């Protein structure tokens, strides 16, 4: 039986040159980075290039990387910065993606959930309400409920202080609760929306 190492141990093994630790990290994290990238741009080739650049940089600089106990957070933050730099090169210099970028919500619900009429209705209402939220609220909800980051991590990812992050998520949740008939189901339903 193989014991799964914690993030800190896996990261340290990778930093010391363990290629199997790198392969594990790569295979676990890349699908999540890809999904996250699709929230900002539909251009799959840019997302793939940024992911490859990120991991190439990691290999090249592994000896000088800092320690981390949360690999996903560490890499998502680096990925977002790289992706935004790349996207800025792709758009006109007068445009900005920092505060009014696009954060798409892709809707996909498991078949057994769809079979339940009430859940489907609620999910449609949430989806409709999500699309009306500002991009930063959508991103904060995604990071909190899909990627299961804590408020401090979400705040760092979005370059906010923790209190502003809490307020942002609270406003989003309040808007979403007003849009559905059974607000107690909201958090449960959010986990299906962002898949």
mmCIF file of C-alpha atoms in Angstrom, residues 17-172:
data_model
loop_
_atom_site.group_PDB
_atom_site.id
_atom_site.type_symbol
_atom_site.label_atom_id
_atom_site.label_comp_id
_atom_site.label_asym_id
_atom_site.label_seq_id
_atom_site.Cartn_x
_atom_site.Cartn_y
_atom_site.Cartn_z
ATOM 1 C CA UNK A 17 15.074 16.558 -8.126
ATOM 2 C CA UNK A 18 12.580 13.716 -7.681
ATOM 3 C CA UNK A 19 11.013 13.326 -11.135
ATOM 4 C CA UNK A 20 8.231 11.059 -9.880
ATOM 5 C CA UNK A 21 7.127 13.784 -7.438
ATOM 6 C CA UNK A 22 7.100 16.232 -10.362
ATOM 7 C CA UNK A 23 5.029 13.814 -12.473
ATOM 8 C CA UNK A 24 2.524 13.385 -9.617
ATOM 9 C CA UNK A 25 2.199 17.140 -9.137
ATOM 10 C CA UNK A 26 1.883 17.743 -12.881
ATOM 11 C CA UNK A 27 -0.807 15.113 -13.433
ATOM 12 C CA UNK A 28 -2.816 16.242 -10.403
ATOM 13 C CA UNK A 29 -2.621 20.006 -10.926
ATOM 14 C CA UNK A 30 -2.703 20.571 -14.714
ATOM 15 C CA UNK A 31 -6.391 19.658 -15.198
ATOM 16 C CA UNK A 32 -7.341 22.087 -12.443
ATOM 17 C CA UNK A 33 -5.174 24.858 -13.916
ATOM 18 C CA UNK A 34 -6.694 24.201 -17.323
ATOM 19 C CA UNK A 35 -10.244 24.396 -15.931
ATOM 20 C CA UNK A 36 -9.335 27.593 -14.083
ATOM 21 C CA UNK A 37 -7.815 29.090 -17.238
ATOM 22 C CA UNK A 38 -11.022 28.451 -19.170
ATOM 23 C CA UNK A 39 -12.793 30.758 -16.736
ATOM 24 C CA UNK A 40 -10.716 33.647 -18.123
ATOM 25 C CA UNK A 41 -10.343 32.778 -21.808
ATOM 26 C CA UNK A 42 -11.754 30.234 -24.259
ATOM 27 C CA UNK A 43 -8.373 30.140 -26.053
ATOM 28 C CA UNK A 44 -7.233 26.624 -25.190
ATOM 29 C CA UNK A 45 -3.844 26.965 -26.878
ATOM 30 C CA UNK A 46 -2.939 29.984 -24.714
ATOM 31 C CA UNK A 47 -3.955 28.079 -21.582
ATOM 32 C CA UNK A 48 -1.913 25.039 -22.625
ATOM 33 C CA UNK A 49 1.110 27.211 -23.466
ATOM 34 C CA UNK A 50 0.937 29.010 -20.125
ATOM 35 C CA UNK A 51 0.687 25.702 -18.244
ATOM 36 C CA UNK A 52 3.692 24.330 -20.156
ATOM 37 C CA UNK A 53 5.667 27.527 -19.511
ATOM 38 C CA UNK A 54 4.796 27.373 -15.826
ATOM 39 C CA UNK A 55 5.985 23.792 -15.434
ATOM 40 C CA UNK A 56 9.087 24.413 -17.567
ATOM 41 C CA UNK A 57 9.972 27.316 -15.275
ATOM 42 C CA UNK A 58 9.410 25.090 -12.250
ATOM 43 C CA UNK A 59 11.820 22.464 -13.549
ATOM 44 C CA UNK A 60 14.400 25.062 -14.570
ATOM 45 C CA UNK A 61 14.222 26.866 -11.213
ATOM 46 C CA UNK A 62 13.451 23.972 -8.871
ATOM 47 C CA UNK A 63 16.567 24.557 -6.756
ATOM 48 C CA UNK A 64 15.577 28.143 -5.963
ATOM 49 C CA UNK A 65 11.848 27.607 -5.333
ATOM 50 C CA UNK A 66 10.436 28.383 -1.913
ATOM 51 C CA UNK A 67 8.679 25.864 0.300
ATOM 52 C CA UNK A 68 4.910 25.423 0.271
ATOM 53 C CA UNK A 69 2.345 23.332 2.102
ATOM 54 C CA UNK A 70 -0.340 23.997 -0.531
ATOM 55 C CA UNK A 71 0.863 23.137 -4.037
ATOM 56 C CA UNK A 72 -2.462 23.917 -5.721
ATOM 57 C CA UNK A 73 -2.608 27.419 -4.258
ATOM 58 C CA UNK A 74 1.042 28.101 -5.073
ATOM 59 C CA UNK A 75 0.666 26.987 -8.693
ATOM 60 C CA UNK A 76 -2.759 28.574 -9.290
ATOM 61 C CA UNK A 77 -1.418 31.919 -8.171
ATOM 62 C CA UNK A 78 1.632 31.617 -10.437
ATOM 63 C CA UNK A 79 -0.543 30.387 -13.311
ATOM 64 C CA UNK A 80 -2.975 33.294 -12.999
ATOM 65 C CA UNK A 81 -0.152 35.848 -13.079
ATOM 66 C CA UNK A 82 1.397 34.207 -16.163
ATOM 67 C CA UNK A 83 -1.970 33.881 -17.891
ATOM 68 C CA UNK A 84 -2.840 37.544 -17.284
ATOM 69 C CA UNK A 85 0.571 38.648 -18.630
ATOM 70 C CA UNK A 86 -0.006 36.547 -21.736
ATOM 71 C CA UNK A 87 -3.557 37.798 -22.209
ATOM 72 C CA UNK A 88 -2.401 41.406 -21.822
ATOM 73 C CA UNK A 89 -0.041 40.871 -24.760
ATOM 74 C CA UNK A 90 -2.971 39.565 -26.805
ATOM 75 C CA UNK A 91 -5.273 42.559 -26.238
ATOM 76 C CA UNK A 92 -4.870 46.210 -27.168
ATOM 77 C CA UNK A 93 -2.639 48.171 -24.772
ATOM 78 C CA UNK A 94 -5.514 50.504 -23.829
ATOM 79 C CA UNK A 95 -7.641 47.614 -22.569
ATOM 80 C CA UNK A 96 -7.213 46.166 -19.112
ATOM 81 C CA UNK A 97 -8.088 42.769 -17.704
ATOM 82 C CA UNK A 98 -7.227 43.493 -14.094
ATOM 83 C CA UNK A 99 -10.619 44.611 -12.766
ATOM 84 C CA UNK A 100 -13.087 43.906 -15.527
ATOM 85 C CA UNK A 101 -11.831 40.629 -16.937
ATOM 86 C CA UNK A 102 -14.159 37.861 -18.047
ATOM 87 C CA UNK A 103 -14.684 34.916 -15.707
ATOM 88 C CA UNK A 104 -16.905 32.369 -17.394
ATOM 89 C CA UNK A 105 -19.153 29.946 -15.570
ATOM 90 C CA UNK A 106 -19.426 26.677 -17.446
ATOM 91 C CA UNK A 107 -22.463 24.665 -16.543
ATOM 92 C CA UNK A 108 -22.238 20.923 -16.192
ATOM 93 C CA UNK A 109 -24.273 18.802 -13.773
ATOM 94 C CA UNK A 110 -24.089 15.052 -13.195
ATOM 95 C CA UNK A 111 -26.887 13.048 -14.864
ATOM 96 C CA UNK A 112 -28.357 11.771 -11.632
ATOM 97 C CA UNK A 113 -28.770 15.339 -10.327
ATOM 98 C CA UNK A 114 -30.478 16.449 -13.545
ATOM 99 C CA UNK A 115 -33.112 13.749 -13.058
ATOM 100 C CA UNK A 116 -34.457 15.520 -10.013
ATOM 101 C CA UNK A 117 -36.727 18.295 -11.265
ATOM 102 C CA UNK A 118 -36.399 20.515 -8.223
ATOM 103 C CA UNK A 119 -32.609 20.346 -8.256
ATOM 104 C CA UNK A 120 -32.545 21.102 -11.958
ATOM 105 C CA UNK A 121 -34.793 24.116 -11.454
ATOM 106 C CA UNK A 122 -32.651 25.383 -8.586
ATOM 107 C CA UNK A 123 -29.478 24.809 -10.570
ATOM 108 C CA UNK A 124 -30.854 26.771 -13.507
ATOM 109 C CA UNK A 125 -31.773 29.624 -11.191
ATOM 110 C CA UNK A 126 -28.277 29.622 -9.668
ATOM 111 C CA UNK A 127 -26.651 29.489 -13.094
ATOM 112 C CA UNK A 128 -28.750 32.432 -14.238
ATOM 113 C CA UNK A 129 -27.858 34.351 -11.070
ATOM 114 C CA UNK A 130 -24.151 33.439 -11.407
ATOM 115 C CA UNK A 131 -24.023 34.850 -14.909
ATOM 116 C CA UNK A 132 -25.283 38.173 -13.555
ATOM 117 C CA UNK A 133 -22.571 38.396 -10.893
ATOM 118 C CA UNK A 134 -19.523 40.570 -11.550
ATOM 119 C CA UNK A 135 -16.462 38.593 -12.679
ATOM 120 C CA UNK A 136 -14.591 39.080 -9.392
ATOM 121 C CA UNK A 137 -17.523 37.668 -7.394
ATOM 122 C CA UNK A 138 -17.696 34.666 -9.754
ATOM 123 C CA UNK A 139 -13.978 34.039 -9.370
ATOM 124 C CA UNK A 140 -14.132 34.334 -5.580
ATOM 125 C CA UNK A 141 -17.045 31.862 -5.421
ATOM 126 C CA UNK A 142 -15.179 29.465 -7.736
ATOM 127 C CA UNK A 143 -11.985 29.554 -5.665
ATOM 128 C CA UNK A 144 -13.859 29.197 -2.366
ATOM 129 C CA UNK A 145 -16.336 26.462 -3.277
ATOM 130 C CA UNK A 146 -14.797 24.596 -6.208
ATOM 131 C CA UNK A 147 -11.104 24.794 -5.334
ATOM 132 C CA UNK A 148 -11.918 24.761 -1.607
ATOM 133 C CA UNK A 149 -9.514 27.562 -0.730
ATOM 134 C CA UNK A 150 -9.841 29.378 2.554
ATOM 135 C CA UNK A 151 -10.544 33.113 2.707
ATOM 136 C CA UNK A 152 -6.866 34.015 3.122
ATOM 137 C CA UNK A 153 -5.903 32.023 0.029
ATOM 138 C CA UNK A 154 -8.749 33.458 -2.051
ATOM 139 C CA UNK A 155 -7.750 36.951 -0.910
ATOM 140 C CA UNK A 156 -4.132 36.371 -1.946
ATOM 141 C CA UNK A 157 -5.163 34.910 -5.305
ATOM 142 C CA UNK A 158 -7.315 37.940 -5.999
ATOM 143 C CA UNK A 159 -4.930 40.469 -4.438
ATOM 144 C CA UNK A 160 -7.422 41.585 -1.798
ATOM 145 C CA UNK A 161 -7.289 41.826 1.961
ATOM 146 C CA UNK A 162 -9.152 39.071 3.809
ATOM 147 C CA UNK A 163 -11.992 41.340 4.936
ATOM 148 C CA UNK A 164 -12.629 42.542 1.369
ATOM 149 C CA UNK A 165 -12.579 38.932 0.220
ATOM 150 C CA UNK A 166 -15.150 37.932 2.846
ATOM 151 C CA UNK A 167 -17.347 40.864 1.805
ATOM 152 C CA UNK A 168 -17.027 39.962 -1.879
ATOM 153 C CA UNK A 169 -18.058 36.344 -1.258
ATOM 154 C CA UNK A 170 -20.814 37.407 1.130
ATOM 155 C CA UNK A 171 -22.305 39.752 -1.480
ATOM 156 C CA UNK A 172 -22.174 36.997 -4.095
#
